[in-house]
Each structure stands twice: as structure tokens, then as C-alpha cells.
Amino acid sequence: MTPIVNSIQKDVLNLFPAASPTNIQMLAIPGILKCRLEKTSYKTFILAAETGSGKTLAYICPVLHILKMEEQNLEGANDLRCRGKPRCIILVPTAELVQQTHMLLKRMSHTVKFRPSFVMSGCSWNFIKENVLTSVCDILVATPFQIYKFIEEKKLSLDQTRYMIIDEADTLMDISFRSIVLSILNSAVHLKLLIFCSSVVSQKYERFLFQHYSDIYKIVTPELHTISKRISFRLIDAQKAFKNNKKMACLSILEKIAKCNVSKKVIVFFNERKNSDEFSRFLKDKGFNAFSLTKYTKDRLNNIHNFIYDNFYDKSLSILVTTDLNSRGVDTFDLKNVILFDLPYNHVDLIHRLGRIGRAGKTGKAYLIYGKGENHEWIRKIRESIRIGKPLI
């Protein structure tokens, strides 16, 4: 596993010089390798840990190790690496996560020597043909709909696919994605390893997996469903100080953040797209550097990339106004502030929204704005659960 360790140190940890393995990494990496290399009956895994805990590396490291071991143990290693037949597939729910995961793999590939590729909406046919369908691809990162389409059209074969990761699995196994994901899994008839990875394990999700897979090995951290102690959670009562005007309450928070000598990137979460777009225009009219990002935003990937990575040392206020589209998985490692303009629909959405901060050992501040007519009892219980470190689910 030495090349993989070297790659992590050289290509990943340069952003986090004081980093050490997280709980999920210390549990998952040896756990998966032990079960696979000792050829136990387990080939299906549930990986679950709190947001921002390094779950992506927790599954990438053992899978990469297994892929490289296969190449070493097989004399005709080229037989493993066939054009248009990926050896491993990572499914994620959004194009943003495709891009993010592929970027991590691409950085590691220079040291470990493997070929990653990706498929998502917006990719040209020429790109897909040249980089996936007619080229060697060790690890393919994709959204389910794109993979499903090429399998149905018999343009992509899963004959060589032995390893599959379903990332953000609580989302991908929900009703909107489930049938397509299961169809893809059924097409990979030679699977040796299947990993379901998520930061939320609801009873419904877990029950479904155990009903369909009898050989599941569950790897879960003790902190699952809790909010990190590195996050300062503040309730803002718009009724008292702002006459129930949540816009003015949010403006007040943004003005205070603008005066702080820290990273001033902020995400403001709404429940509905139309409200996100409207509030972004409102902020721009007030002179703020703000933009809205929803599923209909043009050039969405460049916008989120610029928000996260560009002007890394810029201390000016930058505001992303969005919905739950950008609450799952996206690695906002330099983000310090999250504002929940709308009360989340449920605990799962709350966990994902707050999970945009406090990542990779860093601190963050979360503000929940509430007003007249909202569920104050639910808000009070949430605050108390976060204060004492109680799981929200």
C-alpha cells in the first residue's frame, strides 16, 4: 500500500499539513481490506460517518490497494484493463460530486499509476467516447442516469467491473434514484465488493439494504448523526430584533461576518429555488458579492468551483445562495459560515447543511434564522441536542 500512502501524503495532505487518519478511515480501510484479502463471506459494506470526516478516502484507499494487488498477482495485467470496461465505478448524485471525486482521483493517479475518468451531464459525446468508451478506465466516477443510459444502449460494458461504490447512498437509494441504481448493480454481475457510503443512516435506508443484501458488514463511527463540536450553532429570532423580517436578520449576520478577520465565504440555504434566486438578487442590489446556484443555473460547475477554490486567501465577503442541491458531499473545506434562512424540512437536511462547515478539523459558525409561525419546539430540541452532542436521528 506504499504508493497509495505516498500519494495521500504528496497529493492530498498538502492542504492539511497537520492531518491524521480520521475515525472512519481507521475503521474502514483495514476493515475492508481484511474482509476482502482474507476472502470472507462479506462483500457488501455500509460505511457511515459524520459529514466532513474523510469518507471518500476511506473507500478509495482500500479499493485502490485491491486494484493494484490484482495487477501484481496476475501475469497478464493488461487483461484486467480493457477499453470501455471500467474495473471500478463510483456513483454519486450530482455533477459537482463527480467533478470533486474525479479531481481527488486524478491527483492520486500520478503517484499510484491508474486511470480515472468521469461521466456526467454536460459531457460531450466526443469526450465520453475518447475517455470512457474506447479507452482504458480503472475507476469511473458518474451520475446514475448517465451510466444507465450507456448500459441500456449497450455502449458501456460492466463485464470487468468488480468494485462499486454508491456514495451519498442515502440519496441514491431513495425513491428518485433507486430503480436506476439497482439496474446498474444488476448489470455488474461479477461484483466482488459493493460499498454504500453516507453520512446518514435512516431506519428506512438501513432496512432496505439488509433486506436486499444478506452479507452486509457495517462500519459506523460513534459520532454518526451528531453535529461537530467544532461548529458554533446560533439561533437568530427574527421576531424580536427584526420585526419578523428574516431578510434584515440575514443582512445583519452578513454584515458582522464581513467585519471578521477570517474567511468570509458564506452559504445561505433556502428550501425553494425561487426564493434562493430572489434573495440573491436582493443581496446584489444591496452591493453584496452574491450569486444563486440551483439545478437550473448555467455553468453551475464553474461557479461552485470558483466559490470553493478561487481566491483562497481573499478576505472579502463571498455569498453562495442555494438549496439542498449543494448540501450533500461537496467539500467546502475553507467555508466558515452557513446561514439557514429556511428551517430545514427534516433532521437529515439539517445534518447535511451544517456539514458544509467544520470539515477536516476546522471550525465554523452556523446561524438558523426563525420567525413567527415556525416550529419553535423543534428548534429548541435541535439546539439542545447539538449542545449535548446527542445524535439527531
mmCIF file of C-alpha atoms in Angstrom:
data_model
loop_
_atom_site.group_PDB
_atom_site.id
_atom_site.type_symbol
_atom_site.label_atom_id
_atom_site.label_comp_id
_atom_site.label_asym_id
_atom_site.label_seq_id
_atom_site.Cartn_x
_atom_site.Cartn_y
_atom_site.Cartn_z
ATOM 1 C CA MET A 1 0.000 0.000 0.000
ATOM 2 C CA THR A 2 3.104 2.229 -0.034
ATOM 3 C CA PRO A 3 2.317 4.053 -3.345
ATOM 4 C CA ILE A 4 -1.145 4.931 -2.034
ATOM 5 C CA VAL A 5 0.259 6.250 1.254
ATOM 6 C CA ASN A 6 2.818 8.286 -0.693
ATOM 7 C CA SER A 7 0.059 9.677 -2.908
ATOM 8 C CA ILE A 8 -2.041 10.734 0.071
ATOM 9 C CA GLN A 9 0.940 12.494 1.645
ATOM 10 C CA LYS A 10 2.027 14.140 -1.591
ATOM 11 C CA ASP A 11 -1.215 14.828 -3.453
ATOM 12 C CA VAL A 12 -3.902 15.164 -0.754
ATOM 13 C CA LEU A 13 -2.485 16.171 2.621
ATOM 14 C CA ASN A 14 -0.634 19.190 1.260
ATOM 15 C CA LEU A 15 -3.835 21.111 2.055
ATOM 16 C CA PHE A 16 -3.943 19.715 5.584
ATOM 17 C CA PRO A 17 -0.356 19.511 6.895
ATOM 18 C CA ALA A 18 -1.386 18.502 10.432
ATOM 19 C CA ALA A 19 -3.871 15.871 9.295
ATOM 20 C CA SER A 20 -4.038 12.357 10.693
ATOM 21 C CA PRO A 21 -6.392 9.462 9.827
ATOM 22 C CA THR A 22 -9.980 10.048 10.922
ATOM 23 C CA ASN A 23 -12.141 7.553 12.792
ATOM 24 C CA ILE A 24 -13.900 6.301 9.669
ATOM 25 C CA GLN A 25 -10.577 5.906 7.834
ATOM 26 C CA MET A 26 -9.040 3.939 10.720
ATOM 27 C CA LEU A 27 -12.106 1.683 10.830
ATOM 28 C CA ALA A 28 -12.896 1.295 7.125
ATOM 29 C CA ILE A 29 -9.509 0.875 5.454
ATOM 30 C CA PRO A 30 -8.301 -2.125 7.496
ATOM 31 C CA GLY A 31 -11.864 -3.444 7.824
ATOM 32 C CA ILE A 32 -12.478 -3.623 4.073
ATOM 33 C CA LEU A 33 -9.007 -4.952 3.305
ATOM 34 C CA LYS A 34 -9.254 -7.649 5.967
ATOM 35 C CA CYS A 35 -12.599 -8.908 4.675
ATOM 36 C CA ARG A 36 -11.505 -8.874 1.035
ATOM 37 C CA LEU A 37 -7.945 -10.147 1.320
ATOM 38 C CA GLU A 38 -8.928 -12.921 3.724
ATOM 39 C CA LYS A 39 -11.775 -13.790 1.347
ATOM 40 C CA THR A 40 -14.509 -13.730 3.983
ATOM 41 C CA SER A 41 -18.169 -14.029 3.033
ATOM 42 C CA TYR A 42 -18.624 -10.260 3.314
ATOM 43 C CA LYS A 43 -18.628 -8.346 0.053
ATOM 44 C CA THR A 44 -21.172 -5.608 0.838
ATOM 45 C CA PHE A 45 -20.307 -2.778 3.222
ATOM 46 C CA ILE A 46 -22.158 0.103 4.824
ATOM 47 C CA LEU A 47 -19.761 2.971 5.551
ATOM 48 C CA ALA A 48 -21.281 5.744 7.627
ATOM 49 C CA ALA A 49 -19.691 8.676 9.414
ATOM 50 C CA GLU A 50 -20.354 12.303 10.202
ATOM 51 C CA THR A 51 -20.023 14.907 7.433
ATOM 52 C CA GLY A 52 -16.532 16.151 6.639
ATOM 53 C CA SER A 53 -14.830 13.102 8.154
ATOM 54 C CA GLY A 54 -12.950 11.875 5.073
ATOM 55 C CA LYS A 55 -15.265 9.104 3.896
ATOM 56 C CA THR A 56 -14.092 9.408 0.282
ATOM 57 C CA LEU A 57 -10.527 8.449 1.170
ATOM 58 C CA ALA A 58 -11.903 5.757 3.499
ATOM 59 C CA TYR A 59 -13.213 3.813 0.490
ATOM 60 C CA ILE A 60 -10.782 4.951 -2.206
ATOM 61 C CA CYS A 61 -7.667 3.755 -0.349
ATOM 62 C CA PRO A 62 -8.668 0.092 0.112
ATOM 63 C CA VAL A 63 -10.183 -0.140 -3.378
ATOM 64 C CA LEU A 64 -7.034 1.272 -4.964
ATOM 65 C CA HIS A 65 -4.920 -1.154 -2.958
ATOM 66 C CA ILE A 66 -7.026 -4.106 -4.144
ATOM 67 C CA LEU A 67 -6.841 -2.941 -7.779
ATOM 68 C CA LYS A 68 -3.058 -2.656 -7.647
ATOM 69 C CA MET A 69 -2.731 -6.035 -5.890
ATOM 70 C CA GLU A 70 -4.750 -7.624 -8.697
ATOM 71 C CA GLU A 71 -2.340 -6.211 -11.264
ATOM 72 C CA GLN A 72 0.662 -7.549 -9.355
ATOM 73 C CA ASN A 73 -0.826 -11.006 -8.845
ATOM 74 C CA LEU A 74 -1.938 -11.506 -12.434
ATOM 75 C CA GLU A 75 0.742 -12.103 -15.033
ATOM 76 C CA GLY A 76 -1.397 -10.725 -17.813
ATOM 77 C CA ALA A 77 -2.290 -7.485 -16.028
ATOM 78 C CA ASN A 78 -3.387 -5.972 -19.331
ATOM 79 C CA ASP A 79 -6.289 -8.432 -19.368
ATOM 80 C CA LEU A 80 -7.708 -6.541 -16.387
ATOM 81 C CA ARG A 81 -7.563 -3.184 -18.156
ATOM 82 C CA CYS A 82 -9.851 -3.349 -21.183
ATOM 83 C CA ARG A 83 -11.057 -0.440 -23.265
ATOM 84 C CA GLY A 84 -14.552 0.697 -22.367
ATOM 85 C CA LYS A 85 -14.780 -1.683 -19.392
ATOM 86 C CA PRO A 86 -14.210 0.089 -16.056
ATOM 87 C CA ARG A 87 -12.866 -2.023 -13.202
ATOM 88 C CA CYS A 88 -14.468 0.145 -10.522
ATOM 89 C CA ILE A 89 -17.447 2.514 -10.636
ATOM 90 C CA ILE A 90 -18.233 5.262 -8.132
ATOM 91 C CA LEU A 91 -21.816 6.546 -8.338
ATOM 92 C CA VAL A 92 -22.654 9.976 -6.909
ATOM 93 C CA PRO A 93 -25.886 12.013 -7.144
ATOM 94 C CA THR A 94 -24.638 15.304 -8.647
ATOM 95 C CA ALA A 95 -22.250 16.640 -11.265
ATOM 96 C CA GLU A 96 -20.486 18.655 -8.548
ATOM 97 C CA LEU A 97 -19.622 15.441 -6.706
ATOM 98 C CA VAL A 98 -18.487 13.766 -9.926
ATOM 99 C CA GLN A 99 -16.061 16.604 -10.530
ATOM 100 C CA GLN A 100 -14.841 16.691 -6.926
ATOM 101 C CA THR A 101 -14.258 12.940 -6.637
ATOM 102 C CA HIS A 102 -12.565 12.747 -10.025
ATOM 103 C CA MET A 103 -10.235 15.608 -9.093
ATOM 104 C CA LEU A 104 -9.115 13.691 -5.996
ATOM 105 C CA LEU A 105 -8.545 10.520 -8.022
ATOM 106 C CA LYS A 106 -6.687 12.443 -10.720
ATOM 107 C CA ARG A 107 -4.302 13.913 -8.154
ATOM 108 C CA MET A 108 -3.609 10.461 -6.707
ATOM 109 C CA SER A 109 -3.237 8.799 -10.116
ATOM 110 C CA HIS A 110 0.098 10.481 -10.821
ATOM 111 C CA THR A 111 1.724 8.611 -7.940
ATOM 112 C CA VAL A 112 -0.311 5.398 -7.779
ATOM 113 C CA LYS A 113 -0.483 4.994 -11.582
ATOM 114 C CA PHE A 114 -4.073 4.264 -12.520
ATOM 115 C CA ARG A 115 -6.507 5.859 -14.947
ATOM 116 C CA PRO A 116 -9.668 7.570 -13.645
ATOM 117 C CA SER A 117 -12.398 9.068 -15.798
ATOM 118 C CA PHE A 118 -15.887 10.500 -15.383
ATOM 119 C CA VAL A 119 -19.307 10.808 -16.968
ATOM 120 C CA MET A 120 -21.944 13.393 -16.117
ATOM 121 C CA SER A 121 -24.495 15.616 -17.781
ATOM 122 C CA GLY A 122 -22.795 18.232 -19.904
ATOM 123 C CA CYS A 123 -20.004 15.940 -21.127
ATOM 124 C CA SER A 124 -19.740 15.956 -24.900
ATOM 125 C CA TRP A 125 -20.157 12.731 -26.832
ATOM 126 C CA ASN A 126 -16.582 13.006 -28.127
ATOM 127 C CA PHE A 127 -15.236 13.328 -24.581
ATOM 128 C CA ILE A 128 -17.168 10.272 -23.364
ATOM 129 C CA LYS A 129 -16.187 8.223 -26.394
ATOM 130 C CA GLU A 130 -12.490 9.081 -26.132
ATOM 131 C CA ASN A 131 -12.103 8.919 -22.337
ATOM 132 C CA VAL A 132 -14.517 6.161 -21.331
ATOM 133 C CA LEU A 133 -15.971 4.043 -24.123
ATOM 134 C CA THR A 134 -12.809 3.499 -26.190
ATOM 135 C CA SER A 135 -10.125 3.973 -23.529
ATOM 136 C CA VAL A 136 -8.811 2.053 -20.542
ATOM 137 C CA CYS A 137 -10.584 3.239 -17.402
ATOM 138 C CA ASP A 138 -9.684 1.817 -13.996
ATOM 139 C CA ILE A 139 -12.120 3.927 -11.972
ATOM 140 C CA LEU A 140 -15.163 5.648 -13.456
ATOM 141 C CA VAL A 141 -16.999 8.337 -11.473
ATOM 142 C CA ALA A 142 -20.508 9.069 -12.711
ATOM 143 C CA THR A 143 -24.074 10.041 -12.004
ATOM 144 C CA PRO A 144 -26.508 7.104 -12.280
ATOM 145 C CA PHE A 145 -28.583 8.409 -15.191
ATOM 146 C CA GLN A 146 -25.562 8.740 -17.492
ATOM 147 C CA ILE A 147 -24.238 5.248 -16.721
ATOM 148 C CA TYR A 148 -27.696 3.720 -17.044
ATOM 149 C CA LYS A 149 -28.198 5.302 -20.468
ATOM 150 C CA PHE A 150 -24.959 3.874 -21.872
ATOM 151 C CA ILE A 151 -25.631 0.424 -20.416
ATOM 152 C CA GLU A 152 -29.106 0.367 -21.969
ATOM 153 C CA GLU A 153 -27.672 1.465 -25.324
ATOM 154 C CA LYS A 154 -25.003 -1.271 -24.981
ATOM 155 C CA LYS A 155 -22.236 1.296 -25.328
ATOM 156 C CA LEU A 156 -20.760 0.533 -21.905
ATOM 157 C CA SER A 157 -19.983 -2.917 -20.524
ATOM 158 C CA LEU A 158 -19.702 -3.785 -16.827
ATOM 159 C CA ASP A 159 -18.177 -7.206 -17.576
ATOM 160 C CA GLN A 160 -14.914 -6.147 -15.933
ATOM 161 C CA THR A 161 -16.495 -4.159 -13.095
ATOM 162 C CA ARG A 162 -15.605 -5.888 -9.840
ATOM 163 C CA TYR A 163 -15.959 -2.957 -7.444
ATOM 164 C CA MET A 164 -18.797 -0.488 -6.984
ATOM 165 C CA ILE A 165 -19.213 2.401 -4.548
ATOM 166 C CA ILE A 166 -22.560 4.100 -4.012
ATOM 167 C CA ASP A 167 -21.600 7.436 -2.450
ATOM 168 C CA GLU A 168 -24.212 9.623 -0.748
ATOM 169 C CA ALA A 169 -26.071 6.323 -0.655
ATOM 170 C CA ASP A 170 -28.977 7.588 1.437
ATOM 171 C CA THR A 171 -29.783 9.860 -1.515
ATOM 172 C CA LEU A 172 -29.063 7.346 -4.291
ATOM 173 C CA MET A 173 -31.151 4.636 -2.618
ATOM 174 C CA ASP A 174 -34.095 6.996 -2.198
ATOM 175 C CA ILE A 175 -37.119 6.524 -4.426
ATOM 176 C CA SER A 176 -35.988 9.019 -7.105
ATOM 177 C CA PHE A 177 -32.719 7.162 -7.870
ATOM 178 C CA ARG A 178 -33.228 3.650 -6.514
ATOM 179 C CA SER A 179 -34.591 1.804 -9.549
ATOM 180 C CA ILE A 180 -31.802 3.079 -11.810
ATOM 181 C CA VAL A 181 -29.068 2.336 -9.250
ATOM 182 C CA LEU A 182 -30.397 -1.198 -8.737
ATOM 183 C CA SER A 183 -30.486 -1.716 -12.505
ATOM 184 C CA ILE A 184 -26.821 -0.678 -12.736
ATOM 185 C CA LEU A 185 -25.927 -3.031 -9.878
ATOM 186 C CA ASN A 186 -27.744 -5.879 -11.616
ATOM 187 C CA SER A 187 -25.657 -5.241 -14.741
ATOM 188 C CA ALA A 188 -22.437 -5.722 -12.769
ATOM 189 C CA VAL A 189 -22.785 -9.482 -12.401
ATOM 190 C CA HIS A 190 -19.170 -10.093 -11.356
ATOM 191 C CA LEU A 191 -19.019 -7.721 -8.393
ATOM 192 C CA LYS A 192 -16.597 -8.673 -5.635
ATOM 193 C CA LEU A 193 -17.084 -5.586 -3.484
ATOM 194 C CA LEU A 194 -20.016 -3.205 -3.018
ATOM 195 C CA ILE A 195 -19.809 -0.194 -0.687
ATOM 196 C CA PHE A 196 -22.712 2.028 0.370
ATOM 197 C CA CYS A 197 -21.274 5.241 1.825
ATOM 198 C CA SER A 198 -23.203 8.034 3.545
ATOM 199 C CA SER A 199 -23.316 10.463 6.455
ATOM 200 C CA VAL A 200 -26.903 9.492 7.280
ATOM 201 C CA VAL A 201 -28.323 6.037 8.005
ATOM 202 C CA SER A 202 -32.080 6.233 8.408
ATOM 203 C CA GLN A 203 -34.082 3.225 9.559
ATOM 204 C CA LYS A 204 -35.792 3.031 6.164
ATOM 205 C CA TYR A 205 -32.477 3.100 4.274
ATOM 206 C CA GLU A 206 -30.817 0.524 6.533
ATOM 207 C CA ARG A 207 -33.828 -1.775 6.465
ATOM 208 C CA PHE A 208 -33.869 -1.725 2.658
ATOM 209 C CA LEU A 209 -30.182 -2.648 2.420
ATOM 210 C CA PHE A 210 -30.405 -5.517 4.882
ATOM 211 C CA GLN A 211 -33.470 -6.864 3.079
ATOM 212 C CA HIS A 212 -31.629 -6.934 -0.255
ATOM 213 C CA TYR A 213 -28.096 -7.848 0.838
ATOM 214 C CA SER A 214 -27.592 -10.633 3.350
ATOM 215 C CA ASP A 215 -23.799 -10.309 3.521
ATOM 216 C CA ILE A 216 -23.536 -6.745 4.810
ATOM 217 C CA TYR A 217 -20.646 -5.646 7.024
ATOM 218 C CA LYS A 218 -21.445 -2.377 8.787
ATOM 219 C CA ILE A 219 -18.724 0.167 9.634
ATOM 220 C CA VAL A 220 -20.080 3.166 11.542
ATOM 221 C CA THR A 221 -18.383 5.817 13.689
ATOM 222 C CA PRO A 222 -19.706 6.713 17.167
ATOM 223 C CA GLU A 223 -20.190 10.334 16.048
ATOM 224 C CA LEU A 224 -22.697 9.464 13.304
ATOM 225 C CA HIS A 225 -25.681 11.870 13.176
ATOM 226 C CA THR A 226 -24.102 14.287 15.650
ATOM 227 C CA ILE A 227 -23.070 17.854 14.857
ATOM 228 C CA SER A 228 -19.367 18.508 15.279
ATOM 229 C CA LYS A 229 -18.284 20.322 18.426
ATOM 230 C CA ARG A 230 -16.185 22.496 16.137
ATOM 231 C CA ILE A 231 -19.397 24.124 14.894
ATOM 232 C CA SER A 232 -20.862 27.049 16.819
ATOM 233 C CA PHE A 233 -24.659 26.842 16.364
ATOM 234 C CA ARG A 234 -26.606 30.074 16.881
ATOM 235 C CA LEU A 235 -30.330 30.749 16.774
ATOM 236 C CA ILE A 236 -31.464 34.116 15.440
ATOM 237 C CA ASP A 237 -35.006 35.116 16.459
ATOM 238 C CA ALA A 238 -36.216 37.410 13.681
ATOM 239 C CA GLN A 239 -39.351 38.311 15.649
ATOM 240 C CA LYS A 240 -37.588 40.135 18.460
ATOM 241 C CA ALA A 241 -34.906 42.277 16.864
ATOM 242 C CA PHE A 242 -36.075 42.458 13.247
ATOM 243 C CA LYS A 243 -39.882 42.611 13.457
ATOM 244 C CA ASN A 244 -40.094 39.161 11.857
ATOM 245 C CA ASN A 245 -38.133 40.351 8.809
ATOM 246 C CA LYS A 246 -35.811 37.419 8.068
ATOM 247 C CA LYS A 247 -34.102 39.304 5.235
ATOM 248 C CA MET A 248 -32.958 42.009 7.632
ATOM 249 C CA ALA A 249 -31.853 39.368 10.128
ATOM 250 C CA CYS A 250 -29.729 37.732 7.438
ATOM 251 C CA LEU A 251 -28.275 41.081 6.361
ATOM 252 C CA SER A 252 -27.251 41.743 9.953
ATOM 253 C CA ILE A 253 -25.421 38.401 10.132
ATOM 254 C CA LEU A 254 -23.661 39.024 6.810
ATOM 255 C CA GLU A 255 -22.523 42.485 7.909
ATOM 256 C CA LYS A 256 -21.000 41.009 11.080
ATOM 257 C CA ILE A 257 -19.238 38.283 9.093
ATOM 258 C CA ALA A 258 -17.852 40.935 6.720
ATOM 259 C CA LYS A 259 -16.090 42.612 9.658
ATOM 260 C CA CYS A 260 -14.400 39.418 10.895
ATOM 261 C CA ASN A 261 -10.769 38.730 10.037
ATOM 262 C CA VAL A 262 -11.436 35.200 8.772
ATOM 263 C CA SER A 263 -12.510 33.546 5.535
ATOM 264 C CA LYS A 264 -15.707 35.301 4.532
ATOM 265 C CA LYS A 265 -17.236 32.684 2.278
ATOM 266 C CA VAL A 266 -20.856 32.100 3.269
ATOM 267 C CA ILE A 267 -23.560 29.696 2.121
ATOM 268 C CA VAL A 268 -27.182 30.753 2.654
ATOM 269 C CA PHE A 269 -29.607 27.832 2.424
ATOM 270 C CA PHE A 270 -33.212 28.067 1.228
ATOM 271 C CA ASN A 271 -35.793 25.330 0.807
ATOM 272 C CA GLU A 272 -37.083 26.580 -2.557
ATOM 273 C CA ARG A 273 -35.234 27.582 -5.718
ATOM 274 C CA LYS A 274 -37.368 30.639 -6.451
ATOM 275 C CA ASN A 275 -36.612 32.105 -3.013
ATOM 276 C CA SER A 276 -32.909 31.432 -3.477
ATOM 277 C CA ASP A 277 -32.853 33.297 -6.790
ATOM 278 C CA GLU A 278 -34.871 36.201 -5.389
ATOM 279 C CA PHE A 279 -32.677 36.614 -2.304
ATOM 280 C CA SER A 280 -29.519 36.534 -4.403
ATOM 281 C CA ARG A 281 -30.844 39.434 -6.475
ATOM 282 C CA PHE A 282 -31.771 41.246 -3.241
ATOM 283 C CA LEU A 283 -28.205 40.900 -1.940
ATOM 284 C CA LYS A 284 -26.708 42.095 -5.224
ATOM 285 C CA ASP A 285 -28.946 45.175 -5.093
ATOM 286 C CA LYS A 286 -27.515 45.821 -1.617
ATOM 287 C CA GLY A 287 -23.981 45.694 -3.026
ATOM 288 C CA PHE A 288 -23.004 42.201 -1.864
ATOM 289 C CA ASN A 289 -20.928 39.759 -3.921
ATOM 290 C CA ALA A 290 -23.626 37.074 -4.092
ATOM 291 C CA PHE A 291 -24.831 34.509 -6.595
ATOM 292 C CA SER A 292 -27.547 31.875 -6.663
ATOM 293 C CA LEU A 293 -26.808 28.262 -7.510
ATOM 294 C CA THR A 294 -29.616 25.841 -8.325
ATOM 295 C CA LYS A 295 -30.059 22.896 -10.686
ATOM 296 C CA TYR A 296 -31.024 25.352 -13.452
ATOM 297 C CA THR A 297 -28.013 27.658 -13.068
ATOM 298 C CA LYS A 298 -25.909 27.883 -16.224
ATOM 299 C CA ASP A 299 -22.233 26.941 -15.864
ATOM 300 C CA ARG A 300 -23.005 25.518 -12.428
ATOM 301 C CA LEU A 301 -19.764 23.563 -12.075
ATOM 302 C CA ASN A 302 -17.506 26.537 -12.746
ATOM 303 C CA ASN A 303 -19.496 28.679 -10.333
ATOM 304 C CA ILE A 304 -19.191 26.232 -7.435
ATOM 305 C CA HIS A 305 -15.523 25.590 -8.282
ATOM 306 C CA ASN A 306 -14.775 29.317 -8.263
ATOM 307 C CA PHE A 307 -16.592 29.785 -4.962
ATOM 308 C CA ILE A 308 -14.691 26.958 -3.243
ATOM 309 C CA TYR A 309 -11.201 27.213 -4.746
ATOM 310 C CA ASP A 310 -10.592 30.625 -6.297
ATOM 311 C CA ASN A 311 -9.220 33.496 -4.244
ATOM 312 C CA PHE A 312 -8.209 31.080 -1.491
ATOM 313 C CA TYR A 313 -6.649 33.881 0.552
ATOM 314 C CA ASP A 314 -9.202 36.534 -0.385
ATOM 315 C CA LYS A 315 -10.788 38.002 2.758
ATOM 316 C CA SER A 316 -13.686 39.751 1.005
ATOM 317 C CA LEU A 317 -17.252 38.549 1.563
ATOM 318 C CA SER A 318 -18.496 35.986 -0.978
ATOM 319 C CA ILE A 319 -22.027 34.595 -0.672
ATOM 320 C CA LEU A 320 -23.473 31.471 -2.282
ATOM 321 C CA VAL A 321 -27.272 31.330 -2.075
ATOM 322 C CA THR A 322 -28.561 27.846 -2.770
ATOM 323 C CA THR A 323 -30.847 24.946 -1.907
ATOM 324 C CA ASP A 324 -30.125 21.420 -0.670
ATOM 325 C CA LEU A 325 -28.563 20.730 -4.081
ATOM 326 C CA ASN A 326 -25.250 21.863 -2.589
ATOM 327 C CA SER A 327 -25.700 20.480 0.916
ATOM 328 C CA ARG A 328 -24.518 16.949 0.161
ATOM 329 C CA GLY A 329 -20.950 15.830 -0.204
ATOM 330 C CA VAL A 330 -19.427 18.946 -1.786
ATOM 331 C CA ASP A 331 -16.120 19.526 0.006
ATOM 332 C CA THR A 332 -16.353 23.152 1.135
ATOM 333 C CA PHE A 333 -13.174 22.765 3.193
ATOM 334 C CA ASP A 334 -12.448 26.515 3.531
ATOM 335 C CA LEU A 335 -16.015 27.509 4.421
ATOM 336 C CA LYS A 336 -16.520 29.059 7.865
ATOM 337 C CA ASN A 337 -20.134 30.230 7.811
ATOM 338 C CA VAL A 338 -23.536 28.762 6.990
ATOM 339 C CA ILE A 339 -26.860 30.575 7.312
ATOM 340 C CA LEU A 340 -30.101 28.596 7.325
ATOM 341 C CA PHE A 341 -32.632 31.133 6.088
ATOM 342 C CA ASP A 342 -35.364 28.485 5.994
ATOM 343 C CA LEU A 343 -35.993 25.855 8.614
ATOM 344 C CA PRO A 344 -34.883 22.510 7.092
ATOM 345 C CA TYR A 345 -37.662 20.064 6.292
ATOM 346 C CA ASN A 346 -36.132 17.358 8.497
ATOM 347 C CA HIS A 347 -33.112 16.292 10.555
ATOM 348 C CA VAL A 348 -31.380 14.783 7.518
ATOM 349 C CA ASP A 349 -31.388 18.096 5.637
ATOM 350 C CA LEU A 350 -30.148 19.860 8.777
ATOM 351 C CA ILE A 351 -27.216 17.447 9.142
ATOM 352 C CA HIS A 352 -26.197 17.916 5.510
ATOM 353 C CA ARG A 353 -26.468 21.711 5.607
ATOM 354 C CA LEU A 354 -24.422 22.031 8.789
ATOM 355 C CA GLY A 355 -21.998 19.511 7.326
ATOM 356 C CA ARG A 356 -20.689 22.137 4.893
ATOM 357 C CA ILE A 357 -18.642 23.607 7.775
ATOM 358 C CA GLY A 358 -16.428 22.112 10.466
ATOM 359 C CA ARG A 359 -14.794 19.836 7.908
ATOM 360 C CA ALA A 360 -11.315 18.282 8.152
ATOM 361 C CA GLY A 361 -10.790 19.503 11.713
ATOM 362 C CA LYS A 362 -11.692 23.142 11.015
ATOM 363 C CA THR A 363 -14.151 25.314 12.930
ATOM 364 C CA GLY A 364 -17.298 27.006 11.657
ATOM 365 C CA LYS A 365 -20.369 29.001 12.587
ATOM 366 C CA ALA A 366 -23.972 28.141 11.724
ATOM 367 C CA TYR A 367 -26.904 30.529 12.039
ATOM 368 C CA LEU A 368 -30.526 29.389 11.991
ATOM 369 C CA ILE A 369 -32.983 32.222 11.399
ATOM 370 C CA TYR A 370 -36.514 31.581 12.601
ATOM 371 C CA GLY A 371 -39.628 33.688 12.786
ATOM 372 C CA LYS A 372 -43.280 33.727 13.668
ATOM 373 C CA GLY A 373 -45.261 30.594 12.872
ATOM 374 C CA GLU A 374 -42.265 28.260 12.673
ATOM 375 C CA ASN A 375 -41.843 25.176 14.854
ATOM 376 C CA HIS A 376 -40.153 26.696 17.892
ATOM 377 C CA GLU A 377 -40.336 23.463 19.900
ATOM 378 C CA TRP A 378 -38.463 21.569 17.169
ATOM 379 C CA ILE A 379 -35.867 24.343 17.065
ATOM 380 C CA ARG A 380 -35.411 24.213 20.839
ATOM 381 C CA LYS A 381 -34.892 20.438 20.778
ATOM 382 C CA ILE A 382 -32.384 20.753 17.947
ATOM 383 C CA ARG A 383 -30.362 23.320 19.878
ATOM 384 C CA GLU A 384 -30.325 21.134 22.993
ATOM 385 C CA SER A 385 -29.330 18.012 21.030
ATOM 386 C CA ILE A 386 -26.458 19.870 19.391
ATOM 387 C CA ARG A 387 -25.351 21.327 22.749
ATOM 388 C CA ILE A 388 -25.055 17.934 24.459
ATOM 389 C CA GLY A 389 -23.779 16.075 21.382
ATOM 390 C CA LYS A 390 -26.869 13.900 21.000
ATOM 391 C CA PRO A 391 -27.457 12.202 17.613
ATOM 392 C CA LEU A 392 -30.181 13.979 15.643
ATOM 393 C CA ILE A 393 -31.523 10.740 14.152
#
